[in-house]
Amino acid sequence: DTEVTQTPKHLVMGMTNKKSLKCEQHMGHRAMYWYKQKAKKPPELMFVYSYEKLSINESVPSRFSPECPNSSLLNLHLHALQPEDSALYLCASSQGQGMSPLHFGNGTRLTVT
Amino acid sequence: KQEVTQIPAALSVPEGENLVLNCSFTDSAIYNLQWFRQDPGKGLTSLLLIQSSQREQTSGRLNASLDKSSGRSTLYIAASQPGDSATYLCAVRRGGTALIFGKGTTLSVSS
């Protein structure tokens, strides 16, 4: 069982919808990440939060809006997405941004219609 | 810019074989290297983490080595089993950044 929990597991949304992906960890980790993975491709970094502050934004379009309400929670707010945004969205956490390993959740499979 | 390459892209072996997966990276200034397993449609399971000062790590039938100066890592799987079938990803980490992944090796072990 993964120690990083993502909800929902699956999400289908229209291009005009607003939805949110949620991620939770209780390992006391202070860094949290969002990755996007298209089929048969490696995960690509989207955002990094360190001590609840956004530290890296990999030039992600503004229709993706991350939020870190506290050290255990990470949200990804979605609005006006495109069909090409359909992918597996993975959340990860680590003790810090240095030498500690990343722990991944099982992901949210997003389909934009 | 750091690039991570994994060879081969796909591998099929009969049960019981020992096998080696390869990973290379272009910038040797890394903090660590992490090997993951991914089953279809699932998240990533961490297998082994090798810090830049280490040469290898072992967990059960898995052994990962790191040669930082040459920019190479290998994942050795002993006595492969059908349950080992999955995609194996290697990823490197530099200071202040998150992981950079290779494209993975898809392993199929037949019984």
GROMACS .gro file of C-alpha atoms in nm:
model
  224
    1ASP     CA    1   0.000   0.000   0.000
    2THR     CA    2   0.121   0.346  -0.093
    3GLU     CA    3   0.173   0.603   0.182
    4VAL     CA    4   0.076   0.883  -0.056
    5THR     CA    5  -0.298   0.884  -0.118
    6GLN     CA    6  -0.452   1.042  -0.426
    7THR     CA    7  -0.819   1.102  -0.494
    8PRO     CA    8  -1.009   1.047  -0.709
    9LYS     CA    9  -0.856   0.744  -0.886
   10HIS     CA   10  -1.038   0.832  -1.207
   11LEU     CA   11  -1.187   1.160  -1.329
   12VAL     CA   12  -1.373   1.248  -1.646
   13MET     CA   13  -1.440   1.616  -1.707
   14GLY     CA   14  -1.558   1.842  -1.983
   15MET     CA   15  -1.354   2.133  -2.110
   16THR     CA   16  -1.570   2.385  -1.924
   17ASN     CA   17  -1.565   2.206  -1.589
   18LYS     CA   18  -1.373   2.295  -1.276
   19LYS     CA   19  -1.237   2.004  -1.073
   20SER     CA   20  -0.963   1.936  -0.819
   21LEU     CA   21  -0.720   1.653  -0.762
   22LYS     CA   22  -0.617   1.581  -0.405
   23CYS     CA   23  -0.305   1.431  -0.253
   24GLU     CA   24  -0.234   1.349   0.110
   25GLN     CA   25   0.066   1.214   0.300
   26HIS     CA   26   0.124   1.162   0.671
   27MET     CA   27   0.493   1.080   0.666
   28GLY     CA   28   0.597   1.427   0.783
   29HIS     CA   29   0.748   1.502   0.443
   30ARG     CA   30   0.809   1.870   0.368
   31ALA     CA   31   0.836   1.854  -0.011
   32MET     CA   32   0.547   1.759  -0.238
   33TYR     CA   33   0.533   1.726  -0.615
   34TRP     CA   34   0.291   1.702  -0.906
   35TYR     CA   35   0.395   1.502  -1.211
   36LYS     CA   36   0.206   1.441  -1.535
   37GLN     CA   37   0.248   1.116  -1.727
   38LYS     CA   38   0.118   1.051  -2.077
   39ALA     CA   39   0.078   0.697  -2.205
   40LYS     CA   40   0.409   0.517  -2.264
   41LYS     CA   41   0.605   0.826  -2.156
   42PRO     CA   42   0.804   0.899  -1.838
   43PRO     CA   43   0.659   1.127  -1.570
   44GLU     CA   44   0.719   1.497  -1.629
   45LEU     CA   45   0.753   1.742  -1.341
   46MET     CA   46   0.485   2.010  -1.309
   47PHE     CA   47   0.519   2.169  -0.964
   48VAL     CA   48   0.724   2.138  -0.645
   49TYR     CA   49   0.623   2.266  -0.304
   50SER     CA   50   0.881   2.293  -0.030
   51TYR     CA   51   0.765   2.379   0.322
   52GLU     CA   52   0.425   2.469   0.178
   53LYS     CA   53   0.568   2.724  -0.064
   54LEU     CA   54   0.580   2.682  -0.440
   55SER     CA   55   0.945   2.640  -0.532
   56ILE     CA   56   0.929   2.509  -0.889
   57ASN     CA   57   0.675   2.567  -1.166
   58GLU     CA   58   0.787   2.399  -1.487
   59SER     CA   59   0.612   2.655  -1.710
   60VAL     CA   60   0.278   2.482  -1.662
   61PRO     CA   61  -0.028   2.650  -1.823
   62SER     CA   62  -0.242   2.855  -1.586
   63ARG     CA   63  -0.538   2.620  -1.634
   64PHE     CA   64  -0.351   2.405  -1.378
   65SER     CA   65  -0.338   2.573  -1.037
   66PRO     CA   66  -0.160   2.403  -0.746
   67GLU     CA   67  -0.234   2.464  -0.381
   68CYS     CA   68  -0.069   2.341  -0.062
   69PRO     CA   69  -0.310   2.414   0.229
   70ASN     CA   70  -0.081   2.248   0.484
   71SER     CA   71   0.221   2.022   0.503
   72SER     CA   72   0.014   1.706   0.450
   73LEU     CA   73  -0.208   1.814   0.163
   74LEU     CA   74  -0.152   1.908  -0.198
   75ASN     CA   75  -0.426   2.001  -0.443
   76LEU     CA   76  -0.427   2.056  -0.816
   77HIS     CA   77  -0.715   2.272  -0.937
   78LEU     CA   78  -0.822   2.220  -1.296
   79HIS     CA   79  -1.016   2.464  -1.514
   80ALA     CA   80  -1.083   2.490  -1.888
   81LEU     CA   81  -0.867   2.189  -1.971
   82GLN     CA   82  -0.804   2.057  -2.320
   83PRO     CA   83  -0.836   1.696  -2.440
   84GLU     CA   84  -0.455   1.680  -2.468
   85ASP     CA   85  -0.439   1.729  -2.089
   86SER     CA   86  -0.573   1.377  -2.047
   87ALA     CA   87  -0.306   1.184  -1.858
   88LEU     CA   88  -0.212   1.013  -1.532
   89TYR     CA   89  -0.141   1.278  -1.268
   90LEU     CA   90   0.100   1.160  -1.003
   91CYS     CA   91   0.166   1.314  -0.664
   92ALA     CA   92   0.487   1.248  -0.474
   93SER     CA   93   0.646   1.353  -0.148
   94SER     CA   94   0.993   1.349   0.006
   95GLN     CA   95   1.158   1.443   0.333
   96GLY     CA   96   1.322   1.738   0.166
   97GLN     CA   97   1.443   1.842  -0.177
   98GLY     CA   98   1.791   1.705  -0.127
   99MET     CA   99   1.897   1.346  -0.090
  100SER     CA  100   1.579   1.176   0.027
  101PRO     CA  101   1.378   0.941  -0.195
  102LEU     CA  102   1.048   1.034  -0.356
  103HIS     CA  103   0.738   0.836  -0.265
  104PHE     CA  104   0.462   0.832  -0.525
  105GLY     CA  105   0.088   0.785  -0.503
  106ASN     CA  106  -0.110   0.565  -0.743
  107GLY     CA  107  -0.218   0.863  -0.947
  108THR     CA  108  -0.542   1.007  -1.083
  109ARG     CA  109  -0.636   0.900  -1.435
  110LEU     CA  110  -0.782   1.216  -1.594
  111THR     CA  111  -0.985   1.216  -1.913
  112VAL     CA  112  -1.091   1.548  -2.067
  113THR     CA  113  -1.380   1.522  -2.312
  114LYS     CA  114   2.044   1.989  -1.943
  115GLN     CA  115   2.032   1.650  -1.777
  116GLU     CA  116   1.924   1.365  -2.004
  117VAL     CA  117   1.853   1.012  -1.887
  118THR     CA  118   1.858   0.718  -2.128
  119GLN     CA  119   1.748   0.362  -2.061
  120ILE     CA  120   1.847   0.062  -2.269
  121PRO     CA  121   1.681  -0.159  -2.379
  122ALA     CA  122   1.338  -0.005  -2.426
  123ALA     CA  123   1.179  -0.350  -2.400
  124LEU     CA  124   1.298  -0.690  -2.288
  125SER     CA  125   1.138  -1.036  -2.291
  126VAL     CA  126   1.291  -1.323  -2.097
  127PRO     CA  127   1.186  -1.668  -1.975
  128GLU     CA  128   1.129  -1.720  -1.605
  129GLY     CA  129   1.442  -1.784  -1.404
  130GLU     CA  130   1.682  -1.576  -1.607
  131ASN     CA  131   1.910  -1.316  -1.454
  132LEU     CA  132   1.891  -0.982  -1.633
  133VAL     CA  133   2.041  -0.635  -1.639
  134LEU     CA  134   1.870  -0.307  -1.714
  135ASN     CA  135   2.085  -0.008  -1.807
  136CYS     CA  136   2.052   0.362  -1.731
  137SER     CA  137   2.285   0.643  -1.838
  138PHE     CA  138   2.282   1.014  -1.761
  139THR     CA  139   2.467   1.305  -1.916
  140ASP     CA  140   2.547   1.521  -1.612
  141SER     CA  141   2.738   1.342  -1.337
  142ALA     CA  142   2.663   1.613  -1.078
  143ILE     CA  143   2.377   1.422  -0.919
  144TYR     CA  144   2.263   1.382  -0.558
  145ASN     CA  145   2.124   1.036  -0.608
  146LEU     CA  146   1.965   0.790  -0.851
  147GLN     CA  147   1.641   0.609  -0.788
  148TRP     CA  148   1.496   0.300  -0.958
  149PHE     CA  149   1.119   0.260  -0.978
  150ARG     CA  150   0.876  -0.003  -1.095
  151GLN     CA  151   0.548   0.089  -1.263
  152ASP     CA  152   0.266  -0.153  -1.338
  153PRO     CA  153   0.025  -0.057  -1.619
  154GLY     CA  154  -0.200   0.232  -1.519
  155LYS     CA  155  -0.051   0.247  -1.171
  156GLY     CA  156   0.177   0.478  -0.976
  157LEU     CA  157   0.549   0.435  -0.919
  158THR     CA  158   0.693   0.200  -0.659
  159SER     CA  159   1.039   0.290  -0.536
  160LEU     CA  160   1.278  -0.006  -0.560
  161LEU     CA  161   1.622   0.128  -0.471
  162LEU     CA  162   1.787   0.462  -0.401
  163ILE     CA  163   2.162   0.506  -0.447
  164GLN     CA  164   2.323   0.820  -0.307
  165SER     CA  165   2.600   0.978  -0.513
  166SER     CA  166   2.861   0.858  -0.262
  167GLN     CA  167   2.748   0.495  -0.285
  168ARG     CA  168   2.841   0.230  -0.538
  169GLU     CA  169   2.549  -0.010  -0.499
  170GLN     CA  170   2.233  -0.100  -0.313
  171THR     CA  171   2.063  -0.435  -0.272
  172SER     CA  172   1.709  -0.539  -0.189
  173GLY     CA  173   1.616  -0.904  -0.216
  174ARG     CA  174   1.669  -1.018  -0.576
  175LEU     CA  175   1.749  -0.665  -0.690
  176ASN     CA  176   2.091  -0.503  -0.702
  177ALA     CA  177   2.154  -0.154  -0.835
  178SER     CA  178   2.499  -0.013  -0.907
  179LEU     CA  179   2.612   0.342  -0.973
  180ASP     CA  180   2.920   0.469  -1.153
  181LYS     CA  181   2.876   0.842  -1.123
  182SER     CA  182   3.192   0.939  -1.308
  183SER     CA  183   3.086   0.752  -1.621
  184GLY     CA  184   2.718   0.846  -1.582
  185ARG     CA  185   2.588   0.489  -1.561
  186SER     CA  186   2.369   0.273  -1.342
  187THR     CA  187   2.252  -0.085  -1.377
  188LEU     CA  188   1.964  -0.272  -1.218
  189TYR     CA  189   2.032  -0.644  -1.183
  190ILE     CA  190   1.733  -0.874  -1.131
  191ALA     CA  191   1.817  -1.227  -1.024
  192ALA     CA  192   1.602  -1.532  -1.098
  193SER     CA  193   1.330  -1.336  -1.274
  194GLN     CA  194   0.963  -1.423  -1.215
  195PRO     CA  195   0.644  -1.345  -1.410
  196GLY     CA  196   0.549  -1.104  -1.129
  197ASP     CA  197   0.852  -0.895  -1.220
  198SER     CA  198   0.682  -0.795  -1.546
  199ALA     CA  199   0.646  -0.417  -1.539
  200THR     CA  200   0.811  -0.099  -1.663
  201TYR     CA  201   1.130  -0.007  -1.479
  202LEU     CA  202   1.222   0.361  -1.462
  203CYS     CA  203   1.544   0.518  -1.348
  204ALA     CA  204   1.557   0.879  -1.233
  205VAL     CA  205   1.837   1.112  -1.124
  206ARG     CA  206   1.822   1.403  -0.887
  207ARG     CA  207   2.028   1.719  -0.867
  208GLY     CA  208   2.025   1.967  -0.584
  209GLY     CA  209   1.715   2.187  -0.561
  210THR     CA  210   1.535   2.000  -0.834
  211ALA     CA  211   1.303   1.706  -0.858
  212LEU     CA  212   1.367   1.378  -1.037
  213ILE     CA  213   1.449   1.356  -1.406
  214PHE     CA  214   1.327   1.028  -1.551
  215GLY     CA  215   1.439   0.802  -1.831
  216LYS     CA  216   1.178   0.656  -2.067
  217GLY     CA  217   1.188   0.319  -1.897
  218THR     CA  218   1.245  -0.044  -1.986
  219THR     CA  219   0.935  -0.260  -2.025
  220LEU     CA  220   1.010  -0.609  -1.896
  221SER     CA  221   0.808  -0.919  -1.977
  222VAL     CA  222   0.890  -1.244  -1.797
  223SER     CA  223   0.718  -1.553  -1.937
  224SER     CA  224   0.643  -1.866  -1.738
   0.00000   0.00000   0.00000
